[in-house]
Amino acid sequence: MSLEEGGTPLVGAPFLSERTGCDVYLKVEGANPTGSFKDRGMTVAVSAALEEGAKAVVCASTGNTAASAAAYAARAGLRGVVIVPEGKIATGKLAQALMHGARVIALRGNFDQALELVRELAKRHPIALVNSVNDYRIEGQKTGAFEVCEELGEAPDVLCIPVGNAGNVTAWWRGFQEDGVRPRLHGYQAAGAAPLVEGAPVEQPETVASAIRIGNPARWEDAMSAFTGSRGEVRAVTDEEILEAYSLLGSREGVFCEPASAASVAGLLRYGAEGRVVCVLTGHGLKDPQTAMNRAASVIPCEPDIEQVETAVMGGG
Ligand code: AN7
């Protein structure tokens, strides 16, 4: 089961390099088929589900896993069922899950409760659970690390990555270890949803970066051993810092990612790093048009008249 995921661009970031004094690159995971890194793992998890004779796949999701699971399930001819926190997932992700024909359940609860419920559900029924508690997901997602090392010709010094349920940082660390390299892993959580930083689950996580609004990561232990084993760190960034990095990526680097993805750059800007740094931009900006429209400048209305057009184009000054 493949939609030709992976092989995403690794683009240099001149503005960020200048600003930080590092040699910064962006791994643009939004270029995957459904617009996020989840596809790297979903191709493996859904292939395995098919082989094992599952009739349906299920996941809890803040949005991207749902969109990806729905697409691969559609392709595989399996039923897709996704449980998302009601009112807390970005519009594009919801549209994707629905268009791929998944049954979308809006839970009056948060992601952590949804994950607990699908884990119980998968114990009771022959349904494949495709959250990153499924090890096939990790096996697929580790390929990001292989690609970066191949493209740079060696490992970066530092990898900056947003952390939610902590599957991705677990996967990248596994990939680097299998390549025999040990870059520092710098993980960033949103300040209102930073259980790994605080050392305890967060009951009611809150952040503008809805993809990482997670209070009790399933891959907690794996993530912590990745940070320790790589001599890295896990830190928090505020919503304002995330949105600042989000705007800067769009306006200065020409790369539009979703807010959660910008946490990697927000962390780099706040805490700094040294050497060659790769920031993982986990999902595409088009996923979340609402946050973009709330954040960006307004459009300029104009009558079809040359004088008015001139004024509008020249900025009225
Ligand atoms: C854009 O879709 O958890 O630390 O249910 O969508 O591996 O969870 C999404 C997570 C970062 C965090 N960036 O990755 C889900 C979900 C984006 C994301 C993360 C997510 P993990």
GROMACS .gro file of C-alpha atoms and ligand atoms in nm:
model
  338
    1MET     CA    1   0.000   0.000   0.000
    2SER     CA    2   0.179   0.310  -0.114
    3LEU     CA    3   0.097   0.660  -0.233
    4GLU     CA    4   0.467   0.727  -0.305
    5GLU     CA    5   0.528   0.895   0.030
    6GLY     CA    6   0.872   1.015   0.145
    7GLY     CA    7   1.150   1.169  -0.060
    8THR     CA    8   1.047   1.514   0.065
    9PRO     CA    9   1.252   1.831   0.001
   10LEU     CA   10   1.534   1.932   0.234
   11VAL     CA   11   1.567   2.303   0.169
   12GLY     CA   12   1.823   2.547   0.297
   13ALA     CA   13   1.696   2.831   0.514
   14PRO     CA   14   1.909   3.141   0.449
   15PHE     CA   15   1.709   3.377   0.671
   16LEU     CA   16   1.710   3.142   0.969
   17SER     CA   17   2.078   3.063   0.915
   18GLU     CA   18   2.161   3.433   0.924
   19ARG     CA   19   1.943   3.491   1.231
   20THR     CA   20   2.078   3.195   1.435
   21GLY     CA   21   2.438   3.167   1.313
   22CYS     CA   22   2.372   2.801   1.233
   23ASP     CA   23   2.351   2.625   0.898
   24VAL     CA   24   1.975   2.564   0.894
   25TYR     CA   25   1.774   2.329   0.672
   26LEU     CA   26   1.403   2.257   0.661
   27LYS     CA   27   1.272   1.904   0.601
   28VAL     CA   28   0.942   1.978   0.431
   29GLU     CA   29   0.717   1.689   0.534
   30GLY     CA   30   0.411   1.874   0.411
   31ALA     CA   31   0.517   1.751   0.066
   32ASN     CA   32   0.397   1.399   0.149
   33PRO     CA   33   0.080   1.273  -0.029
   34THR     CA   34  -0.166   1.377   0.243
   35GLY     CA   35   0.043   1.674   0.353
   36SER     CA   36   0.214   1.539   0.664
   37PHE     CA   37   0.489   1.303   0.786
   38LYS     CA   38   0.224   1.056   0.901
   39ASP     CA   39   0.220   0.899   0.551
   40ARG     CA   40   0.568   0.752   0.604
   41GLY     CA   41   0.432   0.535   0.883
   42MET     CA   42   0.082   0.484   0.752
   43THR     CA   43   0.200   0.307   0.435
   44VAL     CA   44   0.358   0.039   0.657
   45ALA     CA   45   0.082   0.019   0.918
   46VAL     CA   46  -0.198  -0.015   0.662
   47SER     CA   47   0.001  -0.266   0.453
   48ALA     CA   48   0.045  -0.476   0.768
   49ALA     CA   49  -0.323  -0.442   0.859
   50LEU     CA   50  -0.417  -0.568   0.514
   51GLU     CA   51  -0.178  -0.862   0.539
   52GLU     CA   52  -0.313  -0.952   0.882
   53GLY     CA   53  -0.668  -0.963   0.743
   54ALA     CA   54  -0.808  -0.660   0.926
   55LYS     CA   55  -1.135  -0.529   0.786
   56ALA     CA   56  -1.098  -0.181   0.932
   57VAL     CA   57  -0.838   0.057   1.067
   58VAL     CA   58  -0.900   0.296   1.353
   59CYS     CA   59  -0.710   0.581   1.515
   60ALA     CA   60  -0.745   0.866   1.761
   61SER     CA   61  -0.612   1.185   1.613
   62THR     CA   62  -0.553   1.557   1.638
   63GLY     CA   63  -0.608   1.555   1.260
   64ASN     CA   64  -0.310   1.447   1.054
   65THR     CA   65  -0.312   1.081   1.152
   66ALA     CA   66  -0.685   1.081   1.070
   67ALA     CA   67  -0.628   1.227   0.723
   68SER     CA   68  -0.346   0.985   0.650
   69ALA     CA   69  -0.523   0.676   0.787
   70ALA     CA   70  -0.835   0.767   0.589
   71ALA     CA   71  -0.639   0.798   0.264
   72TYR     CA   72  -0.446   0.473   0.299
   73ALA     CA   73  -0.756   0.285   0.417
   74ALA     CA   74  -0.944   0.411   0.110
   75ARG     CA   75  -0.662   0.294  -0.112
   76ALA     CA   76  -0.652  -0.046   0.058
   77GLY     CA   77  -1.028  -0.096   0.041
   78LEU     CA   78  -1.049  -0.107   0.421
   79ARG     CA   79  -1.297   0.078   0.640
   80GLY     CA   80  -1.142   0.379   0.807
   81VAL     CA   81  -1.267   0.508   1.141
   82VAL     CA   82  -1.114   0.811   1.310
   83ILE     CA   83  -1.191   0.965   1.647
   84VAL     CA   84  -1.101   1.331   1.684
   85PRO     CA   85  -1.151   1.589   1.962
   86GLU     CA   86  -1.468   1.781   1.872
   87GLY     CA   87  -1.401   2.130   1.736
   88LYS     CA   88  -1.025   2.098   1.787
   89ILE     CA   89  -0.891   1.980   1.453
   90ALA     CA   90  -0.794   2.199   1.160
   91THR     CA   91  -1.045   2.233   0.875
   92GLY     CA   92  -0.826   2.084   0.601
   93LYS     CA   93  -0.764   1.767   0.799
   94LEU     CA   94  -1.134   1.716   0.862
   95ALA     CA   95  -1.209   1.770   0.491
   96GLN     CA   96  -0.946   1.511   0.400
   97ALA     CA   97  -1.073   1.243   0.640
   98LEU     CA   98  -1.428   1.292   0.513
   99MET     CA   99  -1.334   1.298   0.144
  100HIS     CA  100  -1.142   0.972   0.184
  101GLY     CA  101  -1.460   0.816   0.311
  102ALA     CA  102  -1.365   0.757   0.672
  103ARG     CA  103  -1.624   0.748   0.946
  104VAL     CA  104  -1.536   1.056   1.149
  105ILE     CA  105  -1.633   1.058   1.515
  106ALA     CA  106  -1.615   1.388   1.703
  107LEU     CA  107  -1.539   1.305   2.066
  108ARG     CA  108  -1.654   1.538   2.340
  109GLY     CA  109  -1.316   1.500   2.499
  110ASN     CA  110  -0.949   1.548   2.415
  111PHE     CA  111  -0.693   1.345   2.219
  112ASP     CA  112  -0.567   1.159   2.524
  113GLN     CA  113  -0.916   1.032   2.605
  114ALA     CA  114  -0.969   0.938   2.239
  115LEU     CA  115  -0.647   0.734   2.237
  116GLU     CA  116  -0.743   0.551   2.554
  117LEU     CA  117  -1.080   0.464   2.400
  118VAL     CA  118  -0.944   0.335   2.068
  119ARG     CA  119  -0.689   0.121   2.250
  120GLU     CA  120  -0.975  -0.043   2.439
  121LEU     CA  121  -1.178  -0.075   2.118
  122ALA     CA  122  -0.892  -0.249   1.936
  123LYS     CA  123  -0.872  -0.505   2.220
  124ARG     CA  124  -1.240  -0.588   2.177
  125HIS     CA  125  -1.263  -0.604   1.796
  126PRO     CA  126  -1.051  -0.722   1.498
  127ILE     CA  127  -0.969  -0.365   1.403
  128ALA     CA  128  -0.612  -0.251   1.334
  129LEU     CA  129  -0.502   0.037   1.556
  130VAL     CA  130  -0.283   0.268   1.346
  131ASN     CA  131  -0.174   0.526   1.603
  132SER     CA  132   0.200   0.543   1.666
  133VAL     CA  133   0.165   0.288   1.947
  134ASN     CA  134   0.168   0.058   1.642
  135ASP     CA  135   0.535  -0.020   1.582
  136TYR     CA  136   0.493  -0.033   1.201
  137ARG     CA  137   0.430   0.341   1.215
  138ILE     CA  138   0.771   0.399   1.376
  139GLU     CA  139   0.942   0.171   1.124
  140GLY     CA  140   0.804   0.380   0.839
  141GLN     CA  141   0.870   0.719   0.994
  142LYS     CA  142   1.235   0.646   1.068
  143THR     CA  143   1.304   0.689   0.694
  144GLY     CA  144   1.308   1.066   0.744
  145ALA     CA  145   1.640   1.025   0.928
  146PHE     CA  146   1.786   0.813   0.646
  147GLU     CA  147   1.691   1.076   0.386
  148VAL     CA  148   1.846   1.364   0.579
  149CYS     CA  149   2.176   1.180   0.631
  150GLU     CA  150   2.185   1.076   0.267
  151GLU     CA  151   2.117   1.424   0.139
  152LEU     CA  152   2.364   1.601   0.366
  153GLY     CA  153   2.622   1.328   0.313
  154GLU     CA  154   2.645   1.296   0.693
  155ALA     CA  155   2.428   1.341   1.000
  156PRO     CA  156   2.326   1.695   1.101
  157ASP     CA  157   2.457   1.823   1.435
  158VAL     CA  158   2.109   1.895   1.563
  159LEU     CA  159   1.756   1.788   1.470
  160CYS     CA  160   1.474   2.018   1.587
  161ILE     CA  161   1.133   1.851   1.598
  162PRO     CA  162   0.787   1.923   1.740
  163VAL     CA  163   0.663   1.670   1.995
  164GLY     CA  164   0.303   1.565   2.056
  165ASN     CA  165   0.234   1.196   2.109
  166ALA     CA  166   0.612   1.149   2.069
  167GLY     CA  167   0.601   0.885   1.795
  168ASN     CA  168   0.796   1.092   1.546
  169VAL     CA  169   1.092   1.176   1.769
  170THR     CA  170   1.104   0.805   1.860
  171ALA     CA  171   1.112   0.716   1.490
  172TRP     CA  172   1.382   0.968   1.391
  173TRP     CA  173   1.601   0.848   1.678
  174ARG     CA  174   1.558   0.487   1.568
  175GLY     CA  175   1.656   0.586   1.213
  176PHE     CA  176   1.967   0.772   1.326
  177GLN     CA  177   2.071   0.484   1.550
  178GLU     CA  178   2.034   0.239   1.263
  179ASP     CA  179   2.254   0.470   1.055
  180GLY     CA  180   2.510   0.465   1.337
  181VAL     CA  181   2.493   0.843   1.394
  182ARG     CA  182   2.404   1.055   1.696
  183PRO     CA  183   2.284   1.409   1.625
  184ARG     CA  184   2.137   1.598   1.920
  185LEU     CA  185   1.758   1.573   1.922
  186HIS     CA  186   1.589   1.894   2.031
  187GLY     CA  187   1.219   1.835   2.091
  188TYR     CA  188   0.972   2.118   2.140
  189GLN     CA  189   0.629   2.108   2.298
  190ALA     CA  190   0.371   2.385   2.317
  191ALA     CA  191   0.386   2.551   2.661
  192GLY     CA  192   0.020   2.466   2.733
  193ALA     CA  193   0.076   2.103   2.638
  194ALA     CA  194   0.424   2.020   2.764
  195PRO     CA  195   0.402   1.705   2.977
  196LEU     CA  196   0.755   1.588   2.890
  197VAL     CA  197   0.899   1.923   2.997
  198GLU     CA  198   0.697   1.932   3.318
  199GLY     CA  199   0.756   1.565   3.392
  200ALA     CA  200   0.387   1.491   3.444
  201PRO     CA  201   0.077   1.443   3.227
  202VAL     CA  202  -0.123   1.758   3.154
  203GLU     CA  203  -0.495   1.706   3.221
  204GLN     CA  204  -0.626   1.982   2.996
  205PRO     CA  205  -0.370   2.063   2.729
  206GLU     CA  206  -0.426   2.387   2.534
  207THR     CA  207  -0.241   2.540   2.241
  208VAL     CA  208  -0.306   2.711   1.907
  209ALA     CA  209  -0.098   2.428   1.756
  210SER     CA  210  -0.391   2.184   1.763
  211ALA     CA  211  -0.185   1.898   1.616
  212ILE     CA  212   0.026   1.881   1.933
  213ARG     CA  213  -0.251   1.948   2.185
  214ILE     CA  214  -0.161   1.628   2.370
  215GLY     CA  215  -0.123   1.589   2.748
  216ASN     CA  216  -0.008   1.231   2.793
  217PRO     CA  217   0.218   1.109   2.510
  218ALA     CA  218   0.202   0.735   2.437
  219ARG     CA  219   0.574   0.722   2.350
  220TRP     CA  220   0.683   0.900   2.669
  221GLU     CA  221   0.967   0.662   2.767
  222ASP     CA  222   1.097   0.624   2.412
  223ALA     CA  223   1.106   1.000   2.363
  224MET     CA  224   1.290   1.062   2.688
  225SER     CA  225   1.554   0.802   2.602
  226ALA     CA  226   1.596   0.969   2.260
  227PHE     CA  227   1.664   1.305   2.427
  228THR     CA  228   1.900   1.156   2.685
  229GLY     CA  229   2.074   0.918   2.444
  230SER     CA  230   2.139   1.196   2.192
  231ARG     CA  231   2.252   1.451   2.455
  232GLY     CA  232   1.956   1.657   2.337
  233GLU     CA  233   1.677   1.835   2.516
  234VAL     CA  234   1.301   1.877   2.537
  235ARG     CA  235   1.177   2.232   2.593
  236ALA     CA  236   0.858   2.435   2.573
  237VAL     CA  237   0.770   2.721   2.336
  238THR     CA  238   0.476   2.957   2.383
  239ASP     CA  239   0.191   2.994   2.136
  240GLU     CA  240   0.316   3.342   2.050
  241GLU     CA  241   0.664   3.205   1.973
  242ILE     CA  242   0.508   2.932   1.759
  243LEU     CA  243   0.299   3.183   1.561
  244GLU     CA  244   0.597   3.414   1.519
  245ALA     CA  245   0.803   3.130   1.369
  246TYR     CA  246   0.501   3.025   1.157
  247SER     CA  247   0.473   3.374   1.005
  248LEU     CA  248   0.847   3.407   0.958
  249LEU     CA  249   0.871   3.076   0.771
  250GLY     CA  250   0.597   3.186   0.535
  251SER     CA  251   0.713   3.541   0.478
  252ARG     CA  252   1.092   3.500   0.488
  253GLU     CA  253   1.165   3.145   0.377
  254GLY     CA  254   0.868   3.095   0.144
  255VAL     CA  255   0.766   2.779   0.326
  256PHE     CA  256   0.410   2.746   0.457
  257CYS     CA  257   0.379   2.489   0.735
  258GLU     CA  258   0.112   2.436   0.996
  259PRO     CA  259   0.150   2.591   1.344
  260ALA     CA  260   0.260   2.268   1.519
  261SER     CA  261   0.542   2.230   1.267
  262ALA     CA  262   0.667   2.581   1.337
  263ALA     CA  263   0.736   2.474   1.698
  264SER     CA  264   1.064   2.325   1.572
  265VAL     CA  265   1.176   2.664   1.441
  266ALA     CA  266   1.034   2.850   1.742
  267GLY     CA  267   1.248   2.629   1.964
  268LEU     CA  268   1.559   2.688   1.756
  269LEU     CA  269   1.501   3.065   1.769
  270ARG     CA  270   1.438   3.066   2.142
  271TYR     CA  271   1.700   2.821   2.268
  272GLY     CA  272   1.961   2.828   1.989
  273ALA     CA  273   2.185   2.548   1.862
  274GLU     CA  274   2.521   2.498   1.697
  275GLY     CA  275   2.640   2.369   1.361
  276ARG     CA  276   2.424   2.214   1.095
  277VAL     CA  277   2.062   2.207   1.205
  278VAL     CA  278   1.762   2.037   1.044
  279CYS     CA  279   1.413   2.152   1.147
  280VAL     CA  280   1.137   1.904   1.070
  281LEU     CA  281   0.832   2.084   0.929
  282THR     CA  282   0.584   1.807   0.994
  283GLY     CA  283   0.271   1.928   0.813
  284HIS     CA  284   0.156   2.161   0.534
  285GLY     CA  285   0.022   2.509   0.605
  286LEU     CA  286  -0.285   2.447   0.389
  287LYS     CA  287  -0.409   2.204   0.654
  288ASP     CA  288  -0.511   2.492   0.877
  289PRO     CA  289  -0.641   2.785   0.672
  290GLN     CA  290  -0.824   2.933   0.972
  291THR     CA  291  -0.514   2.996   1.180
  292ALA     CA  292  -0.344   3.144   0.874
  293MET     CA  293  -0.632   3.382   0.804
  294ASN     CA  294  -0.651   3.488   1.169
  295ARG     CA  295  -0.281   3.562   1.169
  296ALA     CA  296  -0.214   3.715   0.827
  297ALA     CA  297  -0.282   4.064   0.690
  298SER     CA  298  -0.627   4.139   0.541
  299VAL     CA  299  -0.700   4.141   0.170
  300ILE     CA  300  -0.742   4.481   0.003
  301PRO     CA  301  -1.082   4.541  -0.160
  302CYS     CA  302  -1.072   4.734  -0.486
  303GLU     CA  303  -1.305   4.862  -0.764
  304PRO     CA  304  -1.219   4.776  -1.127
  305ASP     CA  305  -1.078   5.124  -1.195
  306ILE     CA  306  -0.716   5.203  -1.287
  307GLU     CA  307  -0.667   5.483  -1.031
  308GLN     CA  308  -0.804   5.270  -0.752
  309VAL     CA  309  -0.596   4.972  -0.866
  310GLU     CA  310  -0.285   5.193  -0.871
  311THR     CA  311  -0.348   5.311  -0.518
  312ALA     CA  312  -0.413   4.958  -0.401
  313VAL     CA  313  -0.101   4.817  -0.569
  314MET     CA  314   0.134   5.098  -0.461
  315GLY     CA  315   0.014   5.080  -0.103
  316GLY     CA  316  -0.155   5.419  -0.089
  317GLY     CA  317   0.167   5.589   0.019
  318AN7     C1  318   0.187   1.853   1.214
  318AN7     O1  319  -0.246   1.342   1.400
  318AN7     O2  320  -0.077   1.316   1.697
  318AN7     O3  321   0.503   1.356   1.845
  318AN7     O4  322  -0.310   1.250   1.584
  318AN7     O5  323   0.025   1.649   1.320
  318AN7     O6  324   0.469   1.191   1.662
  318AN7     O7  325   0.273   1.288   1.782
  318AN7     C2  326  -0.022   1.456   1.515
  318AN7     C3  327   0.101   1.495   1.559
  318AN7     C4  328   0.383   1.723   1.495
  318AN7     C5  329   0.360   1.549   1.666
  318AN7     N1  330   0.343   1.794   1.390
  318AN7     O8  331   0.410   1.425   1.629
  318AN7     C6  332  -0.227   1.314   1.518
  318AN7     C7  333  -0.104   1.360   1.585
  318AN7     C8  334   0.224   1.770   1.332
  318AN7     C9  335   0.141   1.670   1.382
  318AN7    C10  336   0.306   1.624   1.549
  318AN7    C11  337   0.182   1.596   1.495
  318AN7     P1  338   0.416   1.307   1.735
   0.00000   0.00000   0.00000
